[in-house]
Coordinates of C-alpha atoms and ligand atoms in Angstrom, one line a residue:
M1 CA -9.0 15.6 -21.6
I2 CA -9.4 17.8 -18.5
N3 CA -6.8 20.5 -18.4
I4 CA -4.6 20.8 -15.2
S5 CA -4.0 24.4 -14.2
Y6 CA -1.3 25.8 -11.8
E7 CA -2.5 28.1 -9.1
N8 CA -0.7 29.7 -6.2
I9 CA 2.6 28.1 -7.0
I10 CA 5.3 29.1 -4.5
E11 CA 8.0 31.0 -6.4
N12 CA 11.8 31.0 -5.6
R13 CA 11.6 28.4 -2.9
K14 CA 14.6 26.5 -1.6
V15 CA 13.7 22.9 -0.9
E16 CA 15.5 21.2 1.9
V17 CA 14.5 17.6 2.5
P18 CA 14.7 17.0 6.3
K19 CA 17.5 14.6 7.3
N20 CA 15.6 12.3 9.7
L21 CA 12.4 11.6 7.9
V22 CA 9.7 10.0 10.0
W23 CA 7.5 8.0 7.7
G24 CA 4.5 10.0 6.6
H25 CA 5.2 13.1 8.7
N26 CA 6.6 15.4 6.0
F27 CA 4.8 16.8 3.1
T28 CA 5.9 18.8 0.0
D29 CA 4.8 22.3 -0.7
H30 CA 2.1 21.6 -3.4
C31 CA -0.7 19.2 -4.0
F32 CA -3.2 18.3 -6.8
L33 CA -6.9 18.9 -6.3
M34 CA -9.9 18.2 -8.5
D35 CA -13.6 18.6 -7.7
Y36 CA -16.5 16.4 -8.7
S37 CA -20.2 17.2 -8.8
T38 CA -23.0 15.2 -10.3
E39 CA -23.9 18.3 -12.5
K40 CA -20.4 19.1 -13.7
G41 CA -18.5 15.8 -13.4
W42 CA -14.8 16.3 -12.7
H43 CA -13.7 19.9 -13.0
N44 CA -11.2 22.5 -11.6
A45 CA -8.2 20.2 -11.8
R46 CA -5.3 22.2 -10.3
I47 CA -1.9 22.0 -8.8
T48 CA -1.7 24.4 -6.0
A49 CA 0.2 25.3 -2.8
L50 CA -0.6 22.8 -0.1
K51 CA -2.9 24.1 2.6
S52 CA -5.6 22.9 4.9
L53 CA -9.1 22.4 3.4
D54 CA -12.3 24.3 4.3
I55 CA -14.8 21.5 4.8
H56 CA -18.3 21.4 6.2
P57 CA -18.7 19.3 9.4
A58 CA -21.7 17.6 7.7
A59 CA -19.5 16.5 4.8
M60 CA -20.7 12.9 4.2
V61 CA -17.2 11.4 4.4
F62 CA -17.2 12.1 8.2
H63 CA -20.5 10.3 8.8
Y64 CA -20.8 7.6 6.2
G65 CA -17.2 6.9 5.3
Q66 CA -17.1 7.3 1.5
T67 CA -13.3 7.7 1.1
V68 CA -10.7 5.7 -0.8
F69 CA -6.9 6.1 -1.1
E70 CA -3.8 4.7 -2.8
G71 CA -0.1 4.6 -2.1
L72 CA 2.9 4.4 -4.5
K73 CA 6.3 5.9 -4.8
A74 CA 8.4 8.2 -7.1
Y75 CA 12.1 7.4 -7.2
K76 CA 15.2 9.2 -8.3
N77 CA 17.1 6.3 -9.8
S78 CA 20.8 5.6 -10.3
K79 CA 20.8 7.6 -13.6
G80 CA 19.1 10.6 -12.0
E81 CA 15.9 9.8 -13.8
I82 CA 12.5 10.3 -12.0
T83 CA 10.4 7.1 -12.1
L84 CA 7.2 5.6 -10.9
F85 CA 6.7 1.9 -10.1
R86 CA 3.6 0.3 -11.8
P87 CA 1.4 3.4 -11.4
Q88 CA -1.3 2.2 -13.8
K89 CA -2.1 -0.6 -11.3
N90 CA -2.7 2.0 -8.5
I91 CA -5.0 4.0 -10.8
E92 CA -7.0 0.9 -11.7
R93 CA -7.2 -0.3 -8.1
M94 CA -8.4 3.1 -6.9
N95 CA -11.2 3.1 -9.5
K96 CA -12.2 -0.4 -8.4
S97 CA -12.4 0.8 -4.8
C98 CA -14.5 3.8 -6.0
A99 CA -16.9 1.5 -7.8
R100 CA -17.5 -0.5 -4.6
L101 CA -18.2 2.6 -2.6
V102 CA -20.5 4.2 -5.2
M103 CA -17.9 6.9 -5.9
P104 CA -17.2 8.4 -9.3
Q105 CA -14.4 6.9 -11.5
I106 CA -11.3 9.1 -12.0
P107 CA -10.4 9.4 -15.7
E108 CA -7.2 7.4 -15.9
E109 CA -5.2 9.8 -18.1
V110 CA -6.0 12.8 -15.8
F111 CA -4.9 10.7 -12.7
M112 CA -1.6 9.7 -14.4
E113 CA -1.0 13.3 -15.7
A114 CA -1.7 14.8 -12.3
M115 CA 0.9 12.5 -10.6
K116 CA 3.5 13.2 -13.3
K117 CA 3.0 16.9 -13.2
L118 CA 2.9 17.1 -9.4
V119 CA 6.0 14.9 -8.9
T120 CA 7.9 16.9 -11.6
L121 CA 7.1 20.2 -9.8
E122 CA 8.2 18.7 -6.5
K123 CA 11.2 16.8 -7.9
D124 CA 13.7 18.5 -5.5
W125 CA 11.7 16.8 -2.7
I126 CA 12.6 13.3 -3.8
P127 CA 15.3 12.1 -1.5
T128 CA 18.2 10.5 -3.4
G129 CA 19.5 7.8 -1.1
Y130 CA 19.1 4.1 -1.9
G131 CA 15.7 3.1 -0.4
E132 CA 14.5 6.6 -0.1
A133 CA 11.6 7.9 -2.2
L134 CA 8.7 10.3 -2.5
Y135 CA 5.6 8.6 -1.4
I136 CA 2.5 9.5 -3.4
R137 CA -0.9 9.5 -1.6
P138 CA -4.0 10.0 -3.8
V139 CA -7.2 10.2 -1.8
M140 CA -10.8 10.9 -2.7
F141 CA -13.7 11.6 -0.3
A142 CA -17.4 12.7 -0.2
T143 CA -17.9 16.4 0.4
Q144 CA -21.6 17.0 0.2
P145 CA -22.8 18.6 3.4
A146 CA -25.9 16.5 4.1
L147 CA -27.1 14.0 6.6
G148 CA -28.8 10.8 5.5
V149 CA -27.2 7.6 4.2
K150 CA -26.8 7.7 0.5
P151 CA -23.9 8.3 -2.0
S152 CA -22.7 11.9 -1.9
N153 CA -23.2 14.2 -4.9
S154 CA -19.8 15.9 -4.6
Y155 CA -16.3 14.7 -4.0
L156 CA -12.7 16.0 -3.8
F157 CA -9.8 14.1 -5.2
A158 CA -6.4 15.1 -3.8
I159 CA -2.8 13.9 -4.3
I160 CA -0.3 14.8 -1.7
L161 CA 3.4 13.8 -1.6
S162 CA 5.6 12.8 1.4
P163 CA 9.4 12.3 1.2
V164 CA 10.2 9.0 3.0
G165 CA 13.5 7.5 4.2
A166 CA 14.7 3.9 3.8
Y167 CA 12.4 1.5 5.5
Y168 CA 15.3 -0.5 7.0
P169 CA 17.9 2.1 8.0
E170 CA 19.5 -0.5 10.4
G171 CA 19.3 -3.5 8.1
F172 CA 16.6 -5.9 6.9
K173 CA 14.8 -6.6 10.2
P174 CA 12.1 -9.3 10.9
V175 CA 9.1 -8.6 13.0
K176 CA 7.0 -10.6 15.6
I177 CA 3.4 -11.3 14.6
L178 CA 0.4 -12.2 16.8
V179 CA -2.2 -14.4 15.0
E180 CA -5.4 -12.6 15.7
E181 CA -8.1 -14.9 17.1
H182 CA -10.8 -12.5 18.1
Y183 CA -11.1 -9.4 15.8
V184 CA -11.6 -9.5 12.0
R185 CA -10.4 -7.0 9.4
A186 CA -12.8 -7.7 6.6
V187 CA -15.2 -10.3 5.3
K188 CA -15.7 -11.7 1.9
N189 CA -17.9 -9.5 -0.3
G190 CA -17.4 -6.7 2.2
L191 CA -14.8 -3.9 1.7
G192 CA -11.6 -5.9 2.2
E193 CA -10.5 -5.5 -1.5
C194 CA -10.8 -1.7 -1.2
K195 CA -8.2 0.7 0.1
T196 CA -10.9 2.4 2.1
A197 CA -10.8 4.0 5.6
A198 CA -13.2 1.5 7.2
N199 CA -10.7 -1.4 6.9
Y200 CA -8.0 0.5 8.7
A201 CA -10.5 1.7 11.4
A202 CA -11.5 -1.9 11.9
S203 CA -7.8 -2.9 12.3
L204 CA -6.6 -0.4 14.9
L205 CA -7.8 -2.0 18.1
A206 CA -6.3 -5.4 17.2
A207 CA -3.0 -3.7 16.3
D208 CA -3.0 -1.7 19.4
E209 CA -3.6 -4.7 21.7
A210 CA -0.9 -6.7 19.8
K211 CA 1.6 -3.8 20.4
H212 CA 0.9 -3.9 24.1
K213 CA 1.7 -7.6 24.1
G214 CA 5.0 -7.0 22.4
F215 CA 4.1 -7.7 18.7
S216 CA 4.6 -5.5 15.7
Q217 CA 1.4 -6.5 14.0
V218 CA -1.4 -9.1 13.7
L219 CA -1.9 -11.9 11.2
W220 CA -5.5 -11.7 10.1
L221 CA -7.5 -15.0 9.7
D222 CA -10.6 -15.3 7.5
A223 CA -13.7 -13.8 9.2
I224 CA -15.9 -16.9 8.7
E225 CA -14.0 -20.1 9.6
R226 CA -11.2 -18.2 11.5
K227 CA -8.8 -20.7 10.0
Y228 CA -7.3 -19.3 6.8
L229 CA -4.5 -16.7 6.4
E230 CA -5.6 -13.4 4.9
E231 CA -3.1 -10.6 5.5
V232 CA -0.5 -9.4 7.9
G233 CA -1.2 -5.9 9.3
T234 CA -1.7 -3.9 6.1
M235 CA 0.4 -6.2 3.9
N236 CA -0.2 -9.3 1.9
I237 CA 1.4 -12.5 3.3
F238 CA 3.7 -15.1 1.7
I239 CA 4.9 -18.4 3.4
N240 CA 7.9 -20.3 2.1
F241 CA 7.4 -24.0 2.7
D242 CA 10.7 -24.8 1.0
D243 CA 9.3 -26.9 -1.9
E244 CA 6.3 -24.5 -2.3
I245 CA 5.9 -20.8 -1.8
V246 CA 2.3 -19.9 -1.0
T247 CA 0.2 -16.8 -0.7
P248 CA -3.6 -16.6 0.0
E249 CA -5.7 -16.6 -3.1
L250 CA -7.7 -13.4 -3.8
N251 CA -11.0 -14.4 -2.3
G252 CA -13.0 -11.2 -2.0
S253 CA -11.6 -10.0 1.4
I254 CA -7.9 -9.6 0.6
L255 CA -6.4 -6.5 -0.9
H256 CA -5.0 -7.0 -4.4
G257 CA -1.4 -5.9 -3.6
I258 CA 0.8 -4.7 -6.4
T259 CA 3.9 -5.8 -4.5
R260 CA 2.2 -9.2 -4.1
D261 CA 1.7 -9.3 -7.9
S262 CA 5.4 -8.3 -8.5
V263 CA 6.6 -11.0 -6.0
I264 CA 4.5 -13.7 -7.7
T265 CA 5.9 -12.6 -11.2
L266 CA 9.5 -12.6 -10.0
L267 CA 9.2 -16.0 -8.3
K268 CA 7.6 -17.5 -11.4
S269 CA 10.4 -16.0 -13.5
W270 CA 13.0 -17.7 -11.2
G271 CA 11.2 -21.0 -11.9
M272 CA 10.0 -21.4 -8.3
N273 CA 6.9 -23.2 -7.2
I274 CA 4.5 -20.4 -6.2
S275 CA 0.8 -21.1 -5.5
E276 CA -2.1 -18.9 -4.7
R277 CA -4.4 -21.0 -2.5
R278 CA -6.0 -21.3 0.9
I279 CA -3.5 -21.7 3.7
S280 CA -4.8 -22.6 7.1
I281 CA -3.0 -21.6 10.3
D282 CA -2.9 -25.3 11.2
E283 CA -1.0 -26.1 8.0
V284 CA 1.6 -23.4 8.9
I285 CA 2.0 -24.9 12.4
E286 CA 2.2 -28.4 11.0
K287 CA 4.8 -27.5 8.4
H288 CA 6.8 -25.8 11.2
R289 CA 6.8 -29.1 13.2
Q290 CA 8.0 -30.9 10.1
G291 CA 10.8 -28.4 9.7
K292 CA 9.4 -27.1 6.4
L293 CA 8.6 -23.5 7.4
K294 CA 11.6 -21.7 5.9
S295 CA 10.3 -18.2 6.0
A296 CA 7.3 -15.9 6.1
F297 CA 7.0 -12.3 5.0
G298 CA 4.6 -9.5 4.3
T299 CA 4.6 -7.5 1.0
G300 CA 3.6 -3.8 0.5
T301 CA 4.8 -0.6 -1.2
A302 CA 6.2 0.9 2.0
A303 CA 8.5 -1.9 3.1
I304 CA 8.5 -4.0 -0.1
I305 CA 9.2 -7.1 2.0
S306 CA 8.7 -7.4 5.7
P307 CA 10.2 -10.7 7.1
I308 CA 8.5 -12.4 10.0
S309 CA 10.5 -13.9 12.8
H310 CA 7.8 -15.2 15.1
F311 CA 4.1 -16.2 15.0
S312 CA 2.2 -16.4 18.3
Y313 CA -1.0 -18.6 18.1
K314 CA -3.1 -19.8 20.9
G315 CA -0.3 -19.0 23.4
E316 CA 2.4 -20.9 21.5
L317 CA 5.3 -18.9 20.1
I318 CA 6.8 -20.2 16.8
T319 CA 10.2 -19.1 15.8
I320 CA 11.0 -19.0 12.1
N321 CA 14.5 -19.5 10.8
N322 CA 16.0 -18.8 14.2
G323 CA 14.4 -15.4 14.2
E324 CA 16.4 -14.3 11.1
A325 CA 15.1 -13.0 7.8
G326 CA 15.0 -15.8 5.2
E327 CA 17.3 -15.9 2.2
L328 CA 14.4 -15.7 -0.2
D329 CA 12.9 -12.7 1.6
K330 CA 16.2 -10.8 1.2
K331 CA 16.6 -11.8 -2.4
L332 CA 13.1 -10.5 -3.3
F333 CA 13.7 -7.3 -1.4
D334 CA 17.0 -6.7 -3.2
E335 CA 15.7 -7.6 -6.6
I336 CA 12.6 -5.3 -6.4
S337 CA 14.8 -2.5 -4.9
K338 CA 17.3 -2.8 -7.7
I339 CA 14.6 -2.6 -10.3
Q340 CA 13.1 0.5 -8.7
Y341 CA 16.5 2.2 -8.4
G342 CA 17.6 1.3 -11.9
F343 CA 20.4 -1.2 -10.8
A344 CA 18.6 -4.2 -12.4
E345 CA 17.0 -4.6 -15.8
D346 CA 13.2 -3.8 -15.8
K347 CA 12.2 -7.0 -17.6
F348 CA 8.5 -6.7 -16.9
G349 CA 8.1 -3.0 -17.9
W350 CA 7.2 -1.9 -14.4
I351 CA 9.1 1.4 -14.5
I352 CA 7.5 4.6 -15.9
K353 CA 9.9 7.5 -16.5
I354 CA 8.6 11.0 -16.0
Ligands
PLP401 C1 -1.9 -1.2 0.4 C2 -2.2 -2.6 1.1 C3 -1.5 -3.7 0.8 C4 -0.3 -3.7 -0.1 O1 -0.5 -3.3 -1.4 P1 0.7 -2.8 -2.3 O2 0.0 -2.4 -3.6 O3 1.6 -3.9 -2.5 O4 1.3 -1.6 -1.7 C5 -1.9 -4.9 1.3 N1 -2.9 -5.0 2.2 C6 -3.6 -3.9 2.6 C7 -4.7 -4.0 3.5 C8 -3.3 -2.6 2.0 O5 -3.9 -1.6 2.4

């Protein structure tokens, strides 16, 4: 086991979590860092005061994009305990992303220990309101200063923490979505299953153009037939057809969302008819004409559930549930929130106390 040391820890600090937290703009005082080289493997695991990095402009990450990240949250629950939600899943997914990008695996026990130790040191940064949390952002990238396309021989693994406010301070609010007909996010057997920078770079222009047209995000269709639903913005998507709830099957271009998995597990436990299958945009429109499109929502760690009020496709605007969040959407949001904040029983063993 790699030993985690403490270096340059700030003594006698007084933590004051800002009142109006803008998502992802505030960071705690310390971070975790660990180096990798092909000669030494992982070494120099340390928790240290957060500061800017000294990195060579030739570092391979800037040129060839070897970088992967993760996102999860630490909570202070109703009993004052500090918890993580399904962190093992994030560790496994990060290592899968690394494998795809020819980056080294992170030893699972070091990854888990690093998150627990860092969150424990920074526990006063965890906001305590319902819906508030400390967002954990692990990231790894290629540091070798060399030009030429090949896998780097050195990497840095970092974990930073960001206190975040409730996602819906003004109530559970649905968003307008543009069905993207031109751009694609990812293609089967490409990088779509990885939390890697390239996918987000590929998505920015579509999101930007959608914003200018008055939409919050885009709905991505498959890159080959331009017919089947993939994801919504940076979230997985679910459609409630009343007698059947559907989400796209994991086909090689869709991110394996942990919230997606939690939603499927909950729906099954409630005895609901949930299928993972291909869903064409034409089917969604047809079901809407038949009055069977009850709700649609995105799933992800940041929002948990993001209800959709409208889809725009080929110039036609479809309004779902009179523009209101669906009952099922709200029920899922409430149930997952309650489990995370210790107000509902953790039947599936999702919560890890630290
Ligand atoms: C992170 C992410 C998700 C959601 O994953 P969760 O594990 O539920 O947070 C979905 N799609 C994309 C593209 C993502 O990056």
